[in-house]
Amino acid sequence: MTETTHAPLSGLRVLDMATLFAGPLAATMLGDFGAEVIKIEHPAKPDPSRGHGPSKDGVGLWWKLLGRNKRTITLNLSTPGGRATLLRLAATADVIVENFRPGTLEKWDLGWEELSAANPRLILTRVTGFGQFGPYAHRPGFGTLAEAMSGFAAITGEPDAPPTLPPFGLADSIAGLATAYGVMTALAARDRTGEGQVVDMAIIEPILTVLGPQPLWYDQLGHVQERTGNRSANNAPRNTYRTADGTWVAVSTSAQSIAERVMRLVGRPDLIDEPWFATGADRAAHADVLDEAVARWIAAHTRTDVLAAFEKAEAAVAPIQDVRDVMTDPQYQALGTVTTVDDPELGPVRMQNVLFRLSATPGAIRWAGRPHGADTEAVLTELGLTPADLAALRAEGAL
C-alpha cells in the first residue's frame, strides 16, 4: 500500500458502511486525499456497486472506481460479535459514513448514543434519500427520486416532451460531493470544540441547491421555470448545432460581449443593433432568429473549422463529446483528468483522477477497488483481535 504521510487527510480514519452511491463516493473523495478508508460490507451481501453496470472477467468496473483507496472488510452488524467489533473500530475512527434507513443502526444498538459513547470525537455521517426525520424519512430513497422531486426533471427536456431523468447518478453524485464537504465542516468544528457530531445528508437537498434560485424566483415573482430543451431563458444563442461533417457543438453566450462576437462570426452583425439584443433575457425571447443564424453558419462548416473560427473570434464553443473523445481530448490530457492505475485483477485501468489539484499536498489514487473482504484479517488484527477472536466471529457469522 502506498504511503500517504504527506497527504492532506493523512491520519484521518473513515469507516465506510454505505452503499449505492452518495455515501461511498464521499468516502472515496476523502480517501483520494489521504484518509484511511475502511469499507465495511456484509459478508454475504457485498456493496451492490460491485455488480452494477458492465464487468470484465466477472470483476465489476464501477467498483474499481468507487472502491479505490479503500481497505475492504466484512462485518455483519446485526450479530453481537459484529456489533462489538464495530464499536471497537468506531473507537479508533474519526468518521463513519452510513446510509441505512433511519432507525436501522438504532435497532442494532449502534445509534449515535452508543457510537458517541465509544468515541466522543466521532463524526457520524448519515446519508439517506429524505433525511433522518419528516414524513418521507422511512421511505426507500434513491437519486432518481431526488431528480424528480427537486424540480430537475421538470425543467429537463424539450418543451413538448416528457420530463427527462439523467442517464447516470446525478443526484447521488452531487450528494456525495456535498457529504464530503459536510464531513470536512464537522471535522473543522471538532478542531475547535473537541467533540463529534452527526451530519444528516438528505439526497433530495443538494440537487435543489445546484438548481439555482428557483425557490427565490417563485417566492418573489410566482415564476415557475419550464422546460426549454437546450435553450436558456436567460441568454441566446445557447444551443447545440450540427456541423457540416455530421458532428455537434455547443455554443454559449452568457456574456453580452460573447453574444456579439458570435453574431459577427456567423455573418449577422446587423442583429447586434436590434434593441432586443442588449440583454440576455431579450435575446432569449428572440432565440428562433439567433438560432437560425448560428445553425446555418455552423451547418456549412466542419467541426474542426467551427472550433478554430470560434477560438479565433474568442467566442465560447465546445464539441459534443462522448467518452471516446474525452479519453483523447488534449485539455483533459493536459490536466491529467483521466489517469492509469495498476490493478492486480485487471492490470492497468484508466479512470477519473482525483477531483482537484493541490500544489503542495496533492491527492493520489493508491489502488483501485479491492476484492470483497480482502483486508478483513489485516484490519481486525491491527485492532487487536487474535486468530481465536477471528475464528469465533466467523463461527457466529459476523465475518
Tab-separated table of C-alpha atoms in Angstrom:
chain	number	residue	atom	x	y	z
A	1	MET	CA	0.000	0.000	0.000
A	2	THR	CA	1.352	3.431	-0.971
A	3	GLU	CA	2.307	5.778	1.859
A	4	THR	CA	0.069	8.820	2.443
A	5	THR	CA	2.173	10.569	5.098
A	6	HIS	CA	2.227	13.898	3.262
A	7	ALA	CA	-1.367	13.784	2.024
A	8	PRO	CA	-3.641	16.482	3.494
A	9	LEU	CA	-6.010	13.991	5.164
A	10	SER	CA	-3.294	11.628	6.368
A	11	GLY	CA	-4.147	10.303	9.836
A	12	LEU	CA	-7.900	10.529	9.275
A	13	ARG	CA	-9.713	7.191	9.616
A	14	VAL	CA	-13.074	6.738	7.877
A	15	LEU	CA	-15.410	3.760	8.200
A	16	ASP	CA	-17.493	3.479	5.018
A	17	MET	CA	-20.637	1.440	5.725
A	18	ALA	CA	-22.701	2.988	2.916
A	19	THR	CA	-23.814	1.628	-0.456
A	20	LEU	CA	-25.067	2.959	-3.813
A	21	PHE	CA	-23.743	5.718	-4.307
A	22	ALA	CA	-23.648	9.030	-2.456
A	23	GLY	CA	-22.126	7.842	0.810
A	24	PRO	CA	-19.434	5.667	-0.764
A	25	LEU	CA	-18.495	8.481	-3.166
A	26	ALA	CA	-17.981	10.844	-0.224
A	27	ALA	CA	-15.662	8.300	1.362
A	28	THR	CA	-13.812	7.924	-1.938
A	29	MET	CA	-13.212	11.683	-2.075
A	30	LEU	CA	-11.730	11.574	1.439
A	31	GLY	CA	-9.568	8.572	0.583
A	32	ASP	CA	-8.231	10.276	-2.528
A	33	PHE	CA	-6.580	12.881	-0.317
A	34	GLY	CA	-5.017	10.515	2.167
A	35	ALA	CA	-7.692	9.388	4.598
A	36	GLU	CA	-7.542	5.732	5.595
A	37	VAL	CA	-10.910	4.445	4.432
A	38	ILE	CA	-12.116	1.057	5.648
A	39	LYS	CA	-15.021	-0.254	3.601
A	40	ILE	CA	-17.337	-2.423	5.725
A	41	GLU	CA	-19.557	-4.797	3.762
A	42	HIS	CA	-21.961	-7.545	4.775
A	43	PRO	CA	-20.279	-10.964	4.475
A	44	ALA	CA	-22.989	-12.320	2.154
A	45	LYS	CA	-24.240	-9.068	0.585
A	46	PRO	CA	-21.402	-7.001	-0.882
A	47	ASP	CA	-21.879	-3.382	-1.911
A	48	PRO	CA	-24.210	-3.565	-4.943
A	49	SER	CA	-21.845	-1.349	-6.927
A	50	ARG	CA	-19.630	-4.419	-7.303
A	51	GLY	CA	-22.248	-5.795	-9.689
A	52	HIS	CA	-23.623	-2.541	-11.060
A	53	GLY	CA	-23.056	-1.888	-14.760
A	54	PRO	CA	-20.542	-3.618	-17.022
A	55	SER	CA	-17.948	-6.058	-15.705
A	56	LYS	CA	-14.822	-7.669	-17.127
A	57	ASP	CA	-13.929	-11.275	-16.318
A	58	GLY	CA	-16.521	-11.158	-13.544
A	59	VAL	CA	-14.980	-8.060	-11.954
A	60	GLY	CA	-17.323	-5.078	-11.597
A	61	LEU	CA	-15.778	-1.986	-13.138
A	62	TRP	CA	-17.860	0.601	-11.264
A	63	TRP	CA	-16.484	-0.791	-8.006
A	64	LYS	CA	-12.926	-0.293	-9.235
A	65	LEU	CA	-13.686	3.446	-9.325
A	66	LEU	CA	-15.924	3.760	-6.264
A	67	GLY	CA	-13.837	1.423	-4.115
A	68	ARG	CA	-10.450	2.961	-4.854
A	69	ASN	CA	-8.195	3.842	-1.917
A	70	LYS	CA	-10.353	1.731	0.427
A	71	ARG	CA	-9.404	-1.290	2.518
A	72	THR	CA	-12.249	-3.801	2.463
A	73	ILE	CA	-13.530	-5.864	5.357
A	74	THR	CA	-16.688	-7.859	6.038
A	75	LEU	CA	-18.801	-7.443	9.149
A	76	ASN	CA	-22.387	-8.439	9.951
A	77	LEU	CA	-23.557	-5.611	12.197
A	78	SER	CA	-26.733	-7.431	13.237
A	79	THR	CA	-24.738	-10.058	15.164
A	80	PRO	CA	-23.422	-9.473	18.700
A	81	GLY	CA	-19.848	-10.023	17.551
A	82	GLY	CA	-20.276	-7.708	14.588
A	83	ARG	CA	-21.751	-5.002	16.820
A	84	ALA	CA	-18.925	-5.295	19.348
A	85	THR	CA	-16.302	-5.216	16.599
A	86	LEU	CA	-17.822	-2.113	15.022
A	87	LEU	CA	-17.758	-0.318	18.373
A	88	ARG	CA	-14.065	-1.196	18.695
A	89	LEU	CA	-13.454	0.150	15.203
A	90	ALA	CA	-15.512	3.268	15.932
A	91	ALA	CA	-13.313	3.993	18.936
A	92	THR	CA	-10.349	4.296	16.545
A	93	ALA	CA	-12.150	6.210	13.787
A	94	ASP	CA	-12.761	9.865	13.001
A	95	VAL	CA	-15.720	9.422	10.643
A	96	ILE	CA	-18.432	6.864	9.944
A	97	VAL	CA	-20.417	7.125	6.709
A	98	GLU	CA	-23.668	5.109	6.614
A	99	ASN	CA	-26.844	5.103	4.557
A	100	PHE	CA	-29.148	2.661	6.300
A	101	ARG	CA	-32.772	3.673	6.628
A	102	PRO	CA	-33.358	5.814	9.734
A	103	GLY	CA	-33.664	3.605	12.788
A	104	THR	CA	-31.631	0.687	11.436
A	105	LEU	CA	-28.463	1.408	13.409
A	106	GLU	CA	-30.596	2.100	16.465
A	107	LYS	CA	-32.251	-1.313	16.041
A	108	TRP	CA	-28.784	-2.860	16.330
A	109	ASP	CA	-27.931	-0.665	19.341
A	110	LEU	CA	-25.413	1.173	17.177
A	111	GLY	CA	-27.056	4.592	17.082
A	112	TRP	CA	-25.458	7.923	17.878
A	113	GLU	CA	-25.778	7.360	21.615
A	114	GLU	CA	-23.743	4.148	21.538
A	115	LEU	CA	-21.241	5.306	18.916
A	116	SER	CA	-20.516	8.646	20.581
A	117	ALA	CA	-20.099	6.868	23.920
A	118	ALA	CA	-17.436	4.705	22.276
A	119	ASN	CA	-15.808	7.783	20.716
A	120	PRO	CA	-16.962	11.305	21.672
A	121	ARG	CA	-14.905	12.774	18.796
A	122	LEU	CA	-16.627	10.678	16.136
A	123	ILE	CA	-18.383	12.274	13.150
A	124	LEU	CA	-21.399	10.089	12.238
A	125	THR	CA	-22.401	10.881	8.679
A	126	ARG	CA	-25.897	9.701	7.749
A	127	VAL	CA	-26.813	9.762	4.056
A	128	THR	CA	-30.413	8.931	3.153
A	129	GLY	CA	-32.885	9.810	0.448
A	130	PHE	CA	-35.022	12.082	2.621
A	131	GLY	CA	-33.096	12.770	5.835
A	132	GLN	CA	-33.463	11.456	9.357
A	133	PHE	CA	-36.903	12.947	10.084
A	134	GLY	CA	-40.051	14.136	8.342
A	135	PRO	CA	-42.973	12.312	6.690
A	136	TYR	CA	-40.812	10.644	4.000
A	137	ALA	CA	-37.852	9.690	6.209
A	138	HIS	CA	-38.577	5.961	6.235
A	139	ARG	CA	-39.267	5.630	2.522
A	140	PRO	CA	-36.710	3.913	0.271
A	141	GLY	CA	-34.701	6.736	-1.284
A	142	PHE	CA	-32.663	6.815	-4.484
A	143	GLY	CA	-31.139	9.576	-6.563
A	144	THR	CA	-33.813	9.163	-9.228
A	145	LEU	CA	-36.448	10.236	-6.718
A	146	ALA	CA	-34.392	13.304	-5.836
A	147	GLU	CA	-34.042	14.210	-9.503
A	148	ALA	CA	-37.823	14.004	-9.806
A	149	MET	CA	-38.761	15.765	-6.546
A	150	SER	CA	-36.243	18.597	-6.699
A	151	GLY	CA	-37.525	20.143	-9.921
A	152	PHE	CA	-34.606	18.909	-12.033
A	153	ALA	CA	-36.684	16.574	-14.220
A	154	ALA	CA	-39.429	19.179	-14.591
A	155	ILE	CA	-37.051	21.601	-16.347
A	156	THR	CA	-35.092	18.999	-18.336
A	157	GLY	CA	-36.139	18.030	-21.859
A	158	GLU	CA	-37.942	19.616	-24.747
A	159	PRO	CA	-40.993	21.822	-24.010
A	160	ASP	CA	-43.444	19.447	-25.710
A	161	ALA	CA	-41.805	16.228	-24.461
A	162	PRO	CA	-41.983	14.385	-21.121
A	163	PRO	CA	-39.764	15.389	-18.204
A	164	THR	CA	-36.325	13.805	-18.573
A	165	LEU	CA	-34.247	11.957	-15.992
A	166	PRO	CA	-30.437	11.842	-16.329
A	167	PRO	CA	-28.925	8.549	-17.526
A	168	PHE	CA	-26.465	8.463	-14.606
A	169	GLY	CA	-26.460	9.058	-10.848
A	170	LEU	CA	-26.638	12.846	-10.879
A	171	ALA	CA	-28.358	13.468	-7.539
A	172	ASP	CA	-26.265	10.785	-5.832
A	173	SER	CA	-23.050	12.285	-7.165
A	174	ILE	CA	-23.975	15.803	-6.098
A	175	ALA	CA	-24.928	14.473	-2.662
A	176	GLY	CA	-21.640	12.582	-2.439
A	177	LEU	CA	-19.624	15.736	-3.018
A	178	ALA	CA	-21.816	17.655	-0.583
A	179	THR	CA	-21.378	14.903	2.012
A	180	ALA	CA	-17.595	15.117	1.771
A	181	TYR	CA	-17.943	18.875	2.370
A	182	GLY	CA	-20.234	18.184	5.341
A	183	VAL	CA	-17.680	15.816	6.837
A	184	MET	CA	-14.864	18.327	6.480
A	185	THR	CA	-17.032	21.060	8.016
A	186	ALA	CA	-17.826	18.840	11.009
A	187	LEU	CA	-14.137	17.984	11.394
A	188	ALA	CA	-13.254	21.685	11.378
A	189	ALA	CA	-15.811	22.241	14.150
A	190	ARG	CA	-14.317	19.333	16.102
A	191	ASP	CA	-10.924	21.018	15.932
A	192	ARG	CA	-12.446	23.890	17.926
A	193	THR	CA	-14.764	22.026	20.286
A	194	GLY	CA	-13.115	18.636	20.643
A	195	GLU	CA	-16.487	16.972	20.128
A	196	GLY	CA	-18.002	14.989	17.285
A	197	GLN	CA	-21.490	15.353	15.851
A	198	VAL	CA	-23.974	13.944	13.342
A	199	VAL	CA	-24.005	15.013	9.680
A	200	ASP	CA	-27.534	14.490	8.291
A	201	MET	CA	-27.447	14.476	4.475
A	202	ALA	CA	-30.694	14.100	2.527
A	203	ILE	CA	-30.060	13.333	-1.150
A	204	ILE	CA	-33.089	15.449	-2.132
A	205	GLU	CA	-31.411	18.642	-0.871
A	206	PRO	CA	-28.020	19.230	-2.612
A	207	ILE	CA	-29.524	18.878	-6.086
A	208	LEU	CA	-32.082	21.539	-5.177
A	209	THR	CA	-29.212	23.825	-4.210
A	210	VAL	CA	-27.426	23.430	-7.543
A	211	LEU	CA	-30.647	24.119	-9.466
A	212	GLY	CA	-30.186	27.776	-8.607
A	213	PRO	CA	-32.672	30.425	-7.468
A	214	GLN	CA	-35.894	28.640	-8.442
A	215	PRO	CA	-37.429	28.899	-4.934
A	216	LEU	CA	-36.481	32.567	-4.764
A	217	TRP	CA	-37.997	33.263	-8.185
A	218	TYR	CA	-41.194	31.526	-7.184
A	219	ASP	CA	-41.339	33.216	-3.776
A	220	GLN	CA	-40.858	36.717	-5.128
A	221	LEU	CA	-42.408	36.515	-8.599
A	222	GLY	CA	-44.515	33.364	-8.727
A	223	HIS	CA	-42.220	32.304	-11.572
A	224	VAL	CA	-42.076	28.579	-12.419
A	225	GLN	CA	-39.214	27.581	-14.699
A	226	GLU	CA	-40.319	25.476	-17.665
A	227	ARG	CA	-38.567	23.034	-19.980
A	228	THR	CA	-36.692	24.824	-22.748
A	229	GLY	CA	-34.663	21.983	-24.235
A	230	ASN	CA	-31.110	23.141	-24.900
A	231	ARG	CA	-32.134	26.781	-24.856
A	232	SER	CA	-31.880	29.102	-21.891
A	233	ALA	CA	-34.400	31.633	-20.665
A	234	ASN	CA	-31.507	33.872	-19.669
A	235	ASN	CA	-29.473	34.215	-22.853
A	236	ALA	CA	-29.283	33.327	-26.540
A	237	PRO	CA	-27.937	31.919	-28.725
A	238	ARG	CA	-27.436	28.895	-26.488
A	239	ASN	CA	-27.962	25.511	-28.080
A	240	THR	CA	-26.389	22.540	-29.788
A	241	TYR	CA	-25.741	22.803	-33.526
A	242	ARG	CA	-24.919	20.226	-36.196
A	243	THR	CA	-21.784	20.741	-38.277
A	244	ALA	CA	-21.225	20.001	-41.973
A	245	ASP	CA	-19.499	16.708	-41.152
A	246	GLY	CA	-22.388	15.454	-39.005
A	247	THR	CA	-20.959	16.177	-35.563
A	248	TRP	CA	-22.345	18.531	-32.915
A	249	VAL	CA	-21.085	21.538	-30.998
A	250	ALA	CA	-22.491	23.561	-28.116
A	251	VAL	CA	-22.499	27.362	-28.055
A	252	SER	CA	-22.984	29.555	-25.002
A	253	THR	CA	-23.375	33.346	-24.867
A	254	SER	CA	-23.857	34.087	-21.183
A	255	ALA	CA	-21.826	37.277	-21.594
A	256	GLN	CA	-23.050	40.120	-23.825
A	257	SER	CA	-19.627	40.517	-25.431
A	258	ILE	CA	-19.567	36.824	-26.381
A	259	ALA	CA	-23.022	37.076	-27.949
A	260	GLU	CA	-21.824	39.979	-30.089
A	261	ARG	CA	-18.714	38.083	-31.192
A	262	VAL	CA	-20.777	35.061	-32.200
A	263	MET	CA	-23.124	37.108	-34.365
A	264	ARG	CA	-20.230	38.858	-36.089
A	265	LEU	CA	-18.605	35.471	-36.698
A	266	VAL	CA	-21.702	33.961	-38.304
A	267	GLY	CA	-22.207	36.966	-40.557
A	268	ARG	CA	-25.129	38.623	-38.800
A	269	PRO	CA	-23.687	41.749	-37.136
A	270	ASP	CA	-26.917	43.531	-38.025
A	271	LEU	CA	-28.716	41.677	-35.236
A	272	ILE	CA	-26.445	43.288	-32.651
A	273	ASP	CA	-28.086	46.640	-33.427
A	274	GLU	CA	-31.579	45.350	-32.643
A	275	PRO	CA	-32.968	46.916	-29.423
A	276	TRP	CA	-33.729	43.481	-28.014
A	277	PHE	CA	-30.133	42.278	-28.372
A	278	ALA	CA	-28.935	44.342	-25.407
A	279	THR	CA	-29.964	41.885	-22.660
A	280	GLY	CA	-29.764	38.131	-22.270
A	281	ALA	CA	-33.453	37.742	-21.469
A	282	ASP	CA	-34.490	39.753	-24.524
A	283	ARG	CA	-32.123	37.755	-26.716
A	284	ALA	CA	-33.707	34.569	-25.324
A	285	ALA	CA	-37.116	35.860	-26.401
A	286	HIS	CA	-35.749	36.029	-29.958
A	287	ALA	CA	-33.930	32.689	-29.859
A	288	ASP	CA	-35.526	31.479	-33.083
A	289	VAL	CA	-33.861	34.254	-35.087
A	290	LEU	CA	-30.494	33.836	-33.407
A	291	ASP	CA	-30.521	30.042	-33.559
A	292	GLU	CA	-31.349	30.099	-37.257
A	293	ALA	CA	-28.379	32.363	-38.000
A	294	VAL	CA	-25.920	30.360	-35.920
A	295	ALA	CA	-27.218	26.980	-37.111
A	296	ARG	CA	-26.964	27.960	-40.785
A	297	TRP	CA	-23.347	29.083	-40.444
A	298	ILE	CA	-22.241	26.064	-38.407
A	299	ALA	CA	-24.007	23.676	-40.797
A	300	ALA	CA	-21.791	24.962	-43.603
A	301	HIS	CA	-18.521	24.220	-41.786
A	302	THR	CA	-16.800	21.139	-40.378
A	303	ARG	CA	-16.398	20.772	-36.649
A	304	THR	CA	-12.654	21.440	-36.916
A	305	ASP	CA	-13.284	24.684	-38.779
A	306	VAL	CA	-16.060	25.731	-36.404
A	307	LEU	CA	-13.891	25.235	-33.331
A	308	ALA	CA	-10.971	27.069	-34.910
A	309	ALA	CA	-13.128	30.006	-36.007
A	310	PHE	CA	-14.781	30.355	-32.598
A	311	GLU	CA	-11.419	30.230	-30.860
A	312	LYS	CA	-10.012	32.912	-33.142
A	313	ALA	CA	-13.087	35.066	-32.502
A	314	GLU	CA	-12.790	34.465	-28.723
A	315	ALA	CA	-16.316	33.079	-28.676
A	316	ALA	CA	-17.460	30.205	-26.446
A	317	VAL	CA	-17.901	26.798	-28.087
A	318	ALA	CA	-17.243	23.158	-27.228
A	319	PRO	CA	-17.597	19.914	-29.143
A	320	ILE	CA	-20.266	17.453	-28.010
A	321	GLN	CA	-18.027	14.589	-26.925
A	322	ASP	CA	-18.692	11.012	-25.922
A	323	VAL	CA	-16.321	9.061	-23.711
A	324	ARG	CA	-14.146	8.105	-26.684
A	325	ASP	CA	-13.490	11.783	-27.343
A	326	VAL	CA	-12.943	12.522	-23.654
A	327	MET	CA	-10.178	9.931	-23.455
A	328	THR	CA	-8.189	11.698	-26.203
A	329	ASP	CA	-9.156	15.323	-25.541
A	330	PRO	CA	-5.958	17.408	-25.283
A	331	GLN	CA	-7.236	19.590	-22.442
A	332	TYR	CA	-8.198	16.591	-20.309
A	333	GLN	CA	-4.827	15.069	-21.165
A	334	ALA	CA	-3.004	18.229	-20.099
A	335	LEU	CA	-4.855	18.262	-16.787
A	336	GLY	CA	-4.352	14.541	-16.194
A	337	THR	CA	-8.098	14.180	-15.675
A	338	VAL	CA	-8.028	10.514	-16.663
A	339	THR	CA	-5.185	8.520	-15.138
A	340	THR	CA	-3.937	4.939	-15.241
A	341	VAL	CA	-3.990	2.740	-12.135
A	342	ASP	CA	-2.301	-0.668	-11.935
A	343	ASP	CA	-4.773	-3.252	-10.644
A	344	PRO	CA	-3.898	-6.829	-9.589
A	345	GLU	CA	-7.122	-8.211	-11.065
A	346	LEU	CA	-7.381	-6.298	-14.349
A	347	GLY	CA	-3.930	-4.880	-14.987
A	348	PRO	CA	-3.682	-1.200	-15.994
A	349	VAL	CA	-7.070	0.519	-15.782
A	350	ARG	CA	-7.936	4.089	-16.709
A	351	MET	CA	-10.314	6.125	-14.574
A	352	GLN	CA	-11.031	9.679	-13.472
A	353	ASN	CA	-8.241	11.206	-11.410
A	354	VAL	CA	-8.705	12.935	-8.050
A	355	LEU	CA	-11.211	15.762	-8.104
A	356	PHE	CA	-8.864	18.741	-7.855
A	357	ARG	CA	-5.182	19.601	-7.779
A	358	LEU	CA	-3.377	20.837	-4.653
A	359	SER	CA	0.012	22.417	-5.282
A	360	ALA	CA	1.681	21.323	-2.033
A	361	THR	CA	-0.235	18.240	-0.813
A	362	PRO	CA	-1.821	16.561	-3.814
A	363	GLY	CA	-4.175	13.615	-3.661
A	364	ALA	CA	-3.489	10.292	-5.342
A	365	ILE	CA	-5.116	7.022	-6.368
A	366	ARG	CA	-3.098	4.420	-4.493
A	367	TRP	CA	-5.130	1.414	-5.633
A	368	ALA	CA	-8.409	0.595	-7.360
A	369	GLY	CA	-11.336	-1.139	-5.650
A	370	ARG	CA	-10.198	-4.305	-3.861
A	371	PRO	CA	-11.948	-7.688	-3.626
A	372	HIS	CA	-14.753	-8.243	-1.137
A	373	GLY	CA	-13.301	-8.650	2.356
A	374	ALA	CA	-9.695	-8.595	1.142
A	375	ASP	CA	-8.418	-6.757	4.233
A	376	THR	CA	-10.625	-8.243	6.955
A	377	GLU	CA	-7.901	-10.164	8.769
A	378	ALA	CA	-5.323	-7.385	8.469
A	379	VAL	CA	-7.604	-4.613	9.740
A	380	LEU	CA	-9.030	-6.618	12.626
A	381	THR	CA	-5.623	-7.961	13.616
A	382	GLU	CA	-4.378	-4.355	13.766
A	383	LEU	CA	-7.360	-3.675	16.009
A	384	GLY	CA	-6.034	-6.281	18.455
A	385	LEU	CA	-8.171	-9.282	17.606
A	386	THR	CA	-6.455	-12.667	17.859
A	387	PRO	CA	-6.809	-15.616	15.486
A	388	ALA	CA	-9.139	-17.168	18.062
A	389	ASP	CA	-11.256	-13.997	18.079
A	390	LEU	CA	-11.500	-14.064	14.282
A	391	ALA	CA	-12.449	-17.737	14.311
A	392	ALA	CA	-15.195	-17.049	16.856
A	393	LEU	CA	-16.560	-14.186	14.753
A	394	ARG	CA	-16.606	-16.398	11.678
A	395	ALA	CA	-18.401	-19.143	13.552
A	396	GLU	CA	-21.033	-16.600	14.620
A	397	GLY	CA	-21.490	-15.342	11.057
A	398	ALA	CA	-20.151	-11.914	11.955
A	399	LEU	CA	-17.410	-12.036	9.291
